[in-house]
Short mmCIF file of C-alpha atoms and ligand atoms in Angstrom, two decimals:
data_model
loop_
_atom_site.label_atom_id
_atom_site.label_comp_id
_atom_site.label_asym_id
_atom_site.label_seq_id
_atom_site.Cartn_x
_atom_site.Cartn_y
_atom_site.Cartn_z
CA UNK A 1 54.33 -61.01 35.13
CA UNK A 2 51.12 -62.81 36.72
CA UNK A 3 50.60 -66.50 36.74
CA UNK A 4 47.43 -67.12 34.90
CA UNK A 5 45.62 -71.13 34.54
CA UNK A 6 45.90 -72.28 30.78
CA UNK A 7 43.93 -75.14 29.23
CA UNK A 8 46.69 -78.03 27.81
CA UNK A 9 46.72 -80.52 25.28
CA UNK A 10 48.10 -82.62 26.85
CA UNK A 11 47.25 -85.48 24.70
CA UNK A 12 45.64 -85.84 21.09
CA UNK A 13 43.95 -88.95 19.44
CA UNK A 14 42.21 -90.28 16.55
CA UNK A 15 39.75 -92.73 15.28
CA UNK A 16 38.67 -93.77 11.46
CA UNK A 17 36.39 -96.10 10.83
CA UNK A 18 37.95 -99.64 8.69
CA UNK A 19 35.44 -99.24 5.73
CA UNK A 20 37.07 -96.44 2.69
CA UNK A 21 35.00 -95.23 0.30
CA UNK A 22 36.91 -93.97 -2.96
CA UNK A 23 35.51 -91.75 -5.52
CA UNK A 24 35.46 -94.78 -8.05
CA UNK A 25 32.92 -96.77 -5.51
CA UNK A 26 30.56 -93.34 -5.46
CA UNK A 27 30.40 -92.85 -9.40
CA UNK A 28 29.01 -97.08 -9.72
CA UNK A 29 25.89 -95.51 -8.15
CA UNK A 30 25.77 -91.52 -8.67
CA UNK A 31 26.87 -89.66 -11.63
CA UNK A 32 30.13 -88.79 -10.76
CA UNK A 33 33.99 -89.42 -11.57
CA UNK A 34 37.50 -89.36 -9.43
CA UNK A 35 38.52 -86.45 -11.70
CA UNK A 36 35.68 -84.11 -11.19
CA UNK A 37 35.87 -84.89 -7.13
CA UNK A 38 39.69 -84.52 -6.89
CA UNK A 39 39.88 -81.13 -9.34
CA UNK A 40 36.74 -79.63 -7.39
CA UNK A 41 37.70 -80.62 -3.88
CA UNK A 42 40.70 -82.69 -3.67
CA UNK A 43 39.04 -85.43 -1.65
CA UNK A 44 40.19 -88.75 -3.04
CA UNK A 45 38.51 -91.21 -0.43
CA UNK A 46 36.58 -90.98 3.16
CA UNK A 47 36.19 -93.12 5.56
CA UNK A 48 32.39 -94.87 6.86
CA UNK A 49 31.24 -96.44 9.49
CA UNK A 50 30.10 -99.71 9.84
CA UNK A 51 26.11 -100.35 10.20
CA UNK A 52 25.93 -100.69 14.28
CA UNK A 53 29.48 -98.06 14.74
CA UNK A 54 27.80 -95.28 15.88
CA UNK A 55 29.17 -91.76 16.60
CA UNK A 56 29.51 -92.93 20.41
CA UNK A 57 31.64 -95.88 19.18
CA UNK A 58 34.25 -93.35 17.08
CA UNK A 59 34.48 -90.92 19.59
CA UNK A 60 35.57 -93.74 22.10
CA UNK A 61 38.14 -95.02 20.19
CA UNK A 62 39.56 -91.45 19.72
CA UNK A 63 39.52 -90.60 23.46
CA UNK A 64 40.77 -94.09 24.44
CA UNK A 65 44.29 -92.91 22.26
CA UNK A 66 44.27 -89.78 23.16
CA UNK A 67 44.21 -90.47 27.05
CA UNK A 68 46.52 -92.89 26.62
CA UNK A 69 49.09 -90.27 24.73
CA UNK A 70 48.34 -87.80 28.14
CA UNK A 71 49.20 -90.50 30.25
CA UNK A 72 45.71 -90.42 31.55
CA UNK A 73 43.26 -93.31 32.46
CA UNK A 74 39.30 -92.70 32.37
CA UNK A 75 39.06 -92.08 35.97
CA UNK A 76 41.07 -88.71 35.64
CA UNK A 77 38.20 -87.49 33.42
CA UNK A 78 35.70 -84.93 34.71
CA UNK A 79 34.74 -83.22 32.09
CA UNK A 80 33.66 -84.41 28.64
CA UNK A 81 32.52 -82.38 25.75
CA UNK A 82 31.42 -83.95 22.56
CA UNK A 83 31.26 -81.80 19.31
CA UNK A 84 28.90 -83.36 16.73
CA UNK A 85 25.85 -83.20 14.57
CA UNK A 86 25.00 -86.76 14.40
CA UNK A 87 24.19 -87.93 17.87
CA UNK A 88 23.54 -91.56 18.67
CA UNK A 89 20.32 -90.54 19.99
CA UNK A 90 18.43 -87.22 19.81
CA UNK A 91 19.10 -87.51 23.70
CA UNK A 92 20.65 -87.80 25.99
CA UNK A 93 24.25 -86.78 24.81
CA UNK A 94 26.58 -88.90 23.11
CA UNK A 95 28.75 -87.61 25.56
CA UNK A 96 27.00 -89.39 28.43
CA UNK A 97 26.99 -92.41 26.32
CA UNK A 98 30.65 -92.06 25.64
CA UNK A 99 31.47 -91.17 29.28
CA UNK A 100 29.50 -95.04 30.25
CA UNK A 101 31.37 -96.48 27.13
CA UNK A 102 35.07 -94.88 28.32
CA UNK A 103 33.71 -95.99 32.22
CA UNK A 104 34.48 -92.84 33.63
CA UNK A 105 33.09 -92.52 37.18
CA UNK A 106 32.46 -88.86 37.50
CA UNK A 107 31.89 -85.31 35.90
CA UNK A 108 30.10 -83.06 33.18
CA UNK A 109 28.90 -84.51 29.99
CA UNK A 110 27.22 -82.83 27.37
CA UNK A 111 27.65 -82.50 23.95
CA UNK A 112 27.86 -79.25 21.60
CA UNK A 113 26.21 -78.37 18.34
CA UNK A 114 27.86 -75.92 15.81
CA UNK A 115 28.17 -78.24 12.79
CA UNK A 116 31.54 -78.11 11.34
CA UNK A 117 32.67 -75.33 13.93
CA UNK A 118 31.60 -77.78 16.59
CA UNK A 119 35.24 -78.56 17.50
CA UNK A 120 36.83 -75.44 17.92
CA UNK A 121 33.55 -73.91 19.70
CA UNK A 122 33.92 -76.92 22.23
CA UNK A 123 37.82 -75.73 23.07
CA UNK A 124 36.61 -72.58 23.88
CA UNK A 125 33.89 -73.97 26.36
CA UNK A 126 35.89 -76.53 27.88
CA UNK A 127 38.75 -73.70 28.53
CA UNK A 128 36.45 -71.71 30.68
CA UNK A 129 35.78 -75.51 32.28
CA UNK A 130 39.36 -75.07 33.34
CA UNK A 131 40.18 -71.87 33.84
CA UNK A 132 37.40 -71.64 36.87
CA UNK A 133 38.90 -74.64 38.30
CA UNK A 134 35.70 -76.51 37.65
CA UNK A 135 37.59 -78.95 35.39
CA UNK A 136 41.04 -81.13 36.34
CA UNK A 137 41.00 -83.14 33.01
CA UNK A 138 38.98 -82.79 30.46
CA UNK A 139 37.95 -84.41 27.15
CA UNK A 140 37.47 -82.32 23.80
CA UNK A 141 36.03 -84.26 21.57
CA UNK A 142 34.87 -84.17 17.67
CA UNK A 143 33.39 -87.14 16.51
CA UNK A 144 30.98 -87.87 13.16
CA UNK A 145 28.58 -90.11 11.45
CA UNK A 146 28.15 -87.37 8.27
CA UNK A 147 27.33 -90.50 5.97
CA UNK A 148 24.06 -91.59 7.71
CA UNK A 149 22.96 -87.63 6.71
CA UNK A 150 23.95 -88.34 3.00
CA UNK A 151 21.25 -88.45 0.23
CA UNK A 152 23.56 -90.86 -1.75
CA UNK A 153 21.03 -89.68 -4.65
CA UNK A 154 22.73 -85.85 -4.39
CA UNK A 155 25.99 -86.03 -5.84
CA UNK A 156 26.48 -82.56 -4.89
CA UNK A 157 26.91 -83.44 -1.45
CA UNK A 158 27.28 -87.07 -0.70
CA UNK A 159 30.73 -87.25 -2.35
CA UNK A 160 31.87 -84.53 0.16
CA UNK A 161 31.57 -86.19 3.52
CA UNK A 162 33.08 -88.84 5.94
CA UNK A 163 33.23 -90.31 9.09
CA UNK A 164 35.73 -89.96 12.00
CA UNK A 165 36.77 -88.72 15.71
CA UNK A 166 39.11 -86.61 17.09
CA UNK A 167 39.65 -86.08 20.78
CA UNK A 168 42.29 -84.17 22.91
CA UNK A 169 43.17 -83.91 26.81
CA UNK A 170 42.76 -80.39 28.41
CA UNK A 171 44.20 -80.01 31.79
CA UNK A 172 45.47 -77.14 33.49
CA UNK A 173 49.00 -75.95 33.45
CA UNK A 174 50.41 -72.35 35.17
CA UNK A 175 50.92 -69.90 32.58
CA UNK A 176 52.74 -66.30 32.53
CA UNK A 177 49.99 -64.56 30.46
CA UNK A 178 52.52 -64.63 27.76
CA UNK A 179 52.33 -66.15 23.86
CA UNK A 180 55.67 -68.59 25.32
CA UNK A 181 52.89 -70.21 27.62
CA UNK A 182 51.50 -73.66 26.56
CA UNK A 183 47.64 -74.22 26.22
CA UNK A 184 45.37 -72.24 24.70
CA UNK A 185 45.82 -68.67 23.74
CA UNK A 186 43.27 -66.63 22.02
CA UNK A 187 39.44 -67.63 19.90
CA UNK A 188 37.31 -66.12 17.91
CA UNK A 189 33.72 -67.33 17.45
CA UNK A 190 31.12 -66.52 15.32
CA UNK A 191 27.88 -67.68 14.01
CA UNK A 192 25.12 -66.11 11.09
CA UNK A 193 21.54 -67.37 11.42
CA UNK A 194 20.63 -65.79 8.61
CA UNK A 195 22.72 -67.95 5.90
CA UNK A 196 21.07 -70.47 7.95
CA UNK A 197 19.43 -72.14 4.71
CA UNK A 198 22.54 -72.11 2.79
CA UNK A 199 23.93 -75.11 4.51
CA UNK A 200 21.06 -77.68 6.70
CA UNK A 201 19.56 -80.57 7.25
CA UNK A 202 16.09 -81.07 5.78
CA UNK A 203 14.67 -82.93 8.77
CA UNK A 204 14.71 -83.12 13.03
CA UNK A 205 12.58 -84.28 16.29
CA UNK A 206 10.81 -80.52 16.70
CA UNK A 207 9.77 -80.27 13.00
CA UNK A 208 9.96 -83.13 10.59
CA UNK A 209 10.10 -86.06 13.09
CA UNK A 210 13.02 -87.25 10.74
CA UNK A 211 16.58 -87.17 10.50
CA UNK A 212 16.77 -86.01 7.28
CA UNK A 213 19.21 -84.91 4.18
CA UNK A 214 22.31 -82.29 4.23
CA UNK A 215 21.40 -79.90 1.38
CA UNK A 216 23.89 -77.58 0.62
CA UNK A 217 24.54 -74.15 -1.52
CA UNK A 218 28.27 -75.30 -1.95
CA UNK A 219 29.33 -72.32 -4.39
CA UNK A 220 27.43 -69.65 -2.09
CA UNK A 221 29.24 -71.47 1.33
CA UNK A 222 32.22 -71.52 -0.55
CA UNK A 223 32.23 -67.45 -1.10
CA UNK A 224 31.94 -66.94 2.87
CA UNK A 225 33.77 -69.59 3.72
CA UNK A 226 37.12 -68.17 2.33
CA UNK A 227 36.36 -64.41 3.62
CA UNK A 228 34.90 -65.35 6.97
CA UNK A 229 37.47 -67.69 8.30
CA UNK A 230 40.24 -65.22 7.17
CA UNK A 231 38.60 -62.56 9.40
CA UNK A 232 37.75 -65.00 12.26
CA UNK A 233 41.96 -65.64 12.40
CA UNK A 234 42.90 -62.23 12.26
CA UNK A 235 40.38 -62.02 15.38
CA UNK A 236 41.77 -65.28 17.55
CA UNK A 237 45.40 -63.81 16.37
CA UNK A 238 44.48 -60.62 17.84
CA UNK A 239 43.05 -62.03 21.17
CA UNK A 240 46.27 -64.35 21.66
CA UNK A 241 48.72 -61.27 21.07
CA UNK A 242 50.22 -63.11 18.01
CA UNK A 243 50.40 -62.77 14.52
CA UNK A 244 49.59 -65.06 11.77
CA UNK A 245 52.90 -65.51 10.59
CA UNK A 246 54.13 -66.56 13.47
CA UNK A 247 52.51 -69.92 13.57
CA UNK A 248 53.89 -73.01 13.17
CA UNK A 249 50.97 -75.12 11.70
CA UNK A 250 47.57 -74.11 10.27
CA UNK A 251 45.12 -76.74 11.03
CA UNK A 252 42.39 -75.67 8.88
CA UNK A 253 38.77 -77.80 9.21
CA UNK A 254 38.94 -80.06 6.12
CA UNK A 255 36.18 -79.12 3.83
CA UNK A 256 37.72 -78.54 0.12
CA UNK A 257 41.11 -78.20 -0.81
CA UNK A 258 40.50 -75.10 -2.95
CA UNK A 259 39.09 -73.44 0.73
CA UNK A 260 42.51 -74.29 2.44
CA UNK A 261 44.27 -72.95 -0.35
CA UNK A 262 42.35 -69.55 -0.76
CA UNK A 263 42.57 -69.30 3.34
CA UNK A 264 46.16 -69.60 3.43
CA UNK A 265 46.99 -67.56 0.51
CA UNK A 266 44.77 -64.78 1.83
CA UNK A 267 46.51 -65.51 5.42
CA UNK A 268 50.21 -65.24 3.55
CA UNK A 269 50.92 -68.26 4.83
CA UNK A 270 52.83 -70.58 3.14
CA UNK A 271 51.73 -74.05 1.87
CA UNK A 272 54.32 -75.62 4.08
CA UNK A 273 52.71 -74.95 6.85
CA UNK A 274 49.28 -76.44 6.57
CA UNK A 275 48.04 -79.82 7.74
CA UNK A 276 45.95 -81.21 5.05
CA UNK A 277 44.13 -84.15 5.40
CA UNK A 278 41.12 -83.62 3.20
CA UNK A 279 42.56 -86.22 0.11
CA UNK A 280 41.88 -89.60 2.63
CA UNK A 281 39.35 -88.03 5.16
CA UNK A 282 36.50 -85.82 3.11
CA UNK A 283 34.80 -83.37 5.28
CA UNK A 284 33.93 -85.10 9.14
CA UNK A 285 32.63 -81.86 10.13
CA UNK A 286 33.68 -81.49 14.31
CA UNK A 287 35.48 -84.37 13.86
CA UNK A 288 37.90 -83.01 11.01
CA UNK A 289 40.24 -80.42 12.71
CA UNK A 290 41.41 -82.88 15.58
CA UNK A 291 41.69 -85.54 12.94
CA UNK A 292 44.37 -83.65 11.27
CA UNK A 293 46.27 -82.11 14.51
CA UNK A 294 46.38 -86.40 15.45
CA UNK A 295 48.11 -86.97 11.96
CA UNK A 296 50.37 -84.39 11.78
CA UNK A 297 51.42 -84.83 15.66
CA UNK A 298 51.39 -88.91 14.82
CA UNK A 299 53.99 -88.29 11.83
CA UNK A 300 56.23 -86.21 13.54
CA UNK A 301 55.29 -83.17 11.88
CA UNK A 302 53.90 -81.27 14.52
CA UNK A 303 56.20 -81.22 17.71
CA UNK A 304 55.52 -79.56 21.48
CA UNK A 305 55.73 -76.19 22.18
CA UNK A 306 54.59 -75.27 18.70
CA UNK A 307 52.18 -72.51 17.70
CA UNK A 308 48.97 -73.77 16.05
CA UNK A 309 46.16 -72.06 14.88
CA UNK A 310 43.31 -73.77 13.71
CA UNK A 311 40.09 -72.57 12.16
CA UNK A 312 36.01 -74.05 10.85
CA UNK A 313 33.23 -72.73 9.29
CA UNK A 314 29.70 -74.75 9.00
CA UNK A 315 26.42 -74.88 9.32
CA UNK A 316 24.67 -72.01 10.60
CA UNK A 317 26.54 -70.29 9.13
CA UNK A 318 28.89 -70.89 11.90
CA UNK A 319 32.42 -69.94 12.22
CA UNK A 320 35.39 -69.56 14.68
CA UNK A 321 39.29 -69.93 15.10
CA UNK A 322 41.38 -70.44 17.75
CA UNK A 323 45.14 -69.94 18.84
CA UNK A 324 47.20 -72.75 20.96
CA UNK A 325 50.70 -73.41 21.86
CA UNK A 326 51.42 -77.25 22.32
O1 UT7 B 1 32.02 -78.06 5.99
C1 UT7 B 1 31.14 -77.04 5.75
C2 UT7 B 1 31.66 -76.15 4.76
N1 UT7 B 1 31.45 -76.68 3.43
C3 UT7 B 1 32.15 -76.20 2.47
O2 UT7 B 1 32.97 -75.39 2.76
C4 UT7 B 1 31.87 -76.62 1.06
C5 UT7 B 1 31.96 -75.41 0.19
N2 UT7 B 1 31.68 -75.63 -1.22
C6 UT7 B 1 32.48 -76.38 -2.01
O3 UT7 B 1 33.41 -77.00 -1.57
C7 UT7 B 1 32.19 -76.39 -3.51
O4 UT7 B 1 31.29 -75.36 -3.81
C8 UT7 B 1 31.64 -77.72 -4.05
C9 UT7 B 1 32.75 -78.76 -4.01
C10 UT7 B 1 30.47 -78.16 -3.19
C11 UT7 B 1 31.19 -77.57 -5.50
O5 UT7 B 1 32.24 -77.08 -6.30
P1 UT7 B 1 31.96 -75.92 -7.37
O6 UT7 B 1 33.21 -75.71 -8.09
O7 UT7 B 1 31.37 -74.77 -6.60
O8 UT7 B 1 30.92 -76.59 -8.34
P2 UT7 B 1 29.42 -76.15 -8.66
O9 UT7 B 1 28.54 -76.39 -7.48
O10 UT7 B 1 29.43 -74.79 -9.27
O11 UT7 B 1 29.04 -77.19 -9.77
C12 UT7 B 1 29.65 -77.17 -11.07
C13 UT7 B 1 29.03 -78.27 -11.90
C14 UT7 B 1 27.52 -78.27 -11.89
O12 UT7 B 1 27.07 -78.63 -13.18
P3 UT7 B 1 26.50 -77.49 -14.19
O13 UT7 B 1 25.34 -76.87 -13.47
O14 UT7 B 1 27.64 -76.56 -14.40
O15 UT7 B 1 26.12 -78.29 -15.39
C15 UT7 B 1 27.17 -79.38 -10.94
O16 UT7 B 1 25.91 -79.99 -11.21
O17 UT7 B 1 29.43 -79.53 -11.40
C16 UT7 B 1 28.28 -80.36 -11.19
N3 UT7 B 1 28.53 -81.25 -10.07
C17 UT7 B 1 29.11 -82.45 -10.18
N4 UT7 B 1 29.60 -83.12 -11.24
C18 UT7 B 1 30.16 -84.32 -11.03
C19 UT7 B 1 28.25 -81.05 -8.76
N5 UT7 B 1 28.63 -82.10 -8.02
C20 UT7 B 1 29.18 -82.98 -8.89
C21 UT7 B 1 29.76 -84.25 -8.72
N6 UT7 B 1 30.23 -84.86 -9.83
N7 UT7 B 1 29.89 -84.85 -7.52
#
């Protein structure tokens, strides 16, 4: 057996903003109720940021408690990838902002754009980071502002998004090339350009000079979202030597209830096993995956050594999943 260099989590962290939004504050100013969100979706509340907590500001917080679960300070970092759609600034990075706001001396910054994929696109960048050697300790991280993309006139979409950050430590650990090894395992990525107007913002730098609205064709994303990210599993399963049933926790991106249902059912895998966090968060895009691993690894749910296979689909269409043993 050869000794190969895996990426490891080797610490996981979280960051919500204090302000929660419940379904019964939406419907005083859009025409909307509790029931209709929690049947369609089973979001219940989301989180927002604060006017002047920016994306930056979340995405700190998160990395700040997820070094501190590595055992890591800032100076250890040298490498820092941020997975989001809402940027501070169009540039530079938030990632470079994050990496003056964390006071990290050295390394890589730059951040990654694959809407609600962003996350699990980002592993699979920063594990080639590491597995060259380029990269000693890294940070992952998936951090949103969705509510400053809201038309809070649209109640087809502005009841289905929050804010948040989720961050883990990658650094690299000797491996036997074997599913027993920790760190990560196997990916799949994909991405559709032409379902591209299914799921977009109206507005950017290049063509509107505007930030824009997320519009959304939420029954037509819904169709591919259930077949795609059941074929994009079966793909990182493949690639990691595992199979499906064999994992420990599903940590599905948080979109709609009814999507982690149809995944999982499809996936034979039982209800048990899937971290759901999509009742108190809503859908924080990049952020949303790493949000839940935090939780369930916070409540004792998740323990090391387990198998975890997480999975997205966004904007793009965009779509990936990827295989890790804690
Ligand atoms: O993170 C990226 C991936 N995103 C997703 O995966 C989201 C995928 N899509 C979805 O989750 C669902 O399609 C939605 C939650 C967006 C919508 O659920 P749906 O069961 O597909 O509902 P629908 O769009 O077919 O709408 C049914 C009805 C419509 O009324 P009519 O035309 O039947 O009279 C909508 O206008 O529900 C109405 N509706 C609402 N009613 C009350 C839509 N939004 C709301 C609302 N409150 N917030």
């Amino acid at each position: 057996m050869s000794s190969v260099l895996r990426s490891v989590v080797t610490g996981v962290g979280s960051y919500l903003p204090e302000n929660i939004v419940s379904n019964a504050d939406l419907a005083k100013f859009v025409e909307t109720s509790d029931e209709w969100i929690v049947e369609r979706t089973g979001i219940r509340q989301r989180h927002n940021a604060a006017k002047g907590e920016f994306t930056s500001d979340l995405a700190t917080a998160a990395a700040r408690r997820a070094l501190e679960a590595a055992g890591r300070t800032p100076a250890d970092i040298d490498l820092i990838i941020i997975a989001t759609t809402t940027p501070d600034l169009t540039f530079p990075a938030t990632a470079v902002i994050v990496q003056r706001k964390l006071g990290c001396p050295v390394g890589i910054a730059f951040d990654i754009q694959a809407v609600c994929t962003g996350f699990v696109y980002a592993l699979n960048v920063a594990d080639g980071f590491v597995a060259r050697g380029q990269a000693k300790c890294a940070l992952v991280i998936g951090a949103e502002t969705m509510s400053r993309l809201m038309d809070y006139k649209d109640r087809t979409t502005c009841v289905l998004f929050g804010d948040g950050a989720g961050a883990v430590v990658l650094e690299p650990g000797e491996g036997q090339g074997t599913t027993a090894d920790r760190g990560l395992l196997g990916f799949a990525l994909r991405a559709d350009g032409t379902k591209e107007e299914l799921l977009r913002v109206s507005g950017g730098p290049s063509s509107t000079g505007t930030v824009g609205y997320l519009t959304m064709q939420g029954g037509q994303v819904f169709r591919h979202a259930v077949v795609n990210i059941a074929e994009a599993v079966n793909l990182a399963a493949a690639s990691a030597g595992i199979e499906v049933k064999d994992v420990d926790w599903f940590i599905p991106h948080q979109a709609n209830q009814r999507i982690l249902d149809g995944v999982a059912s499809r996936l034979g895998l039982d209800e048990s096993k899937v971290v759901s966090t999509v009742a108190k968060h809503a859908n924080t895009s990049a952020a949303s995956i790493p949000l839940a691993m935090d939780a369930a690894i916070r409540d004792g749910r998740i323990k090391p050594g387990q198998l975890l296979l997480l999975e997205a689909m966004g904007g793009g269409l965009t779509w990936g999943a990827a295989v890790l043993r804690l």
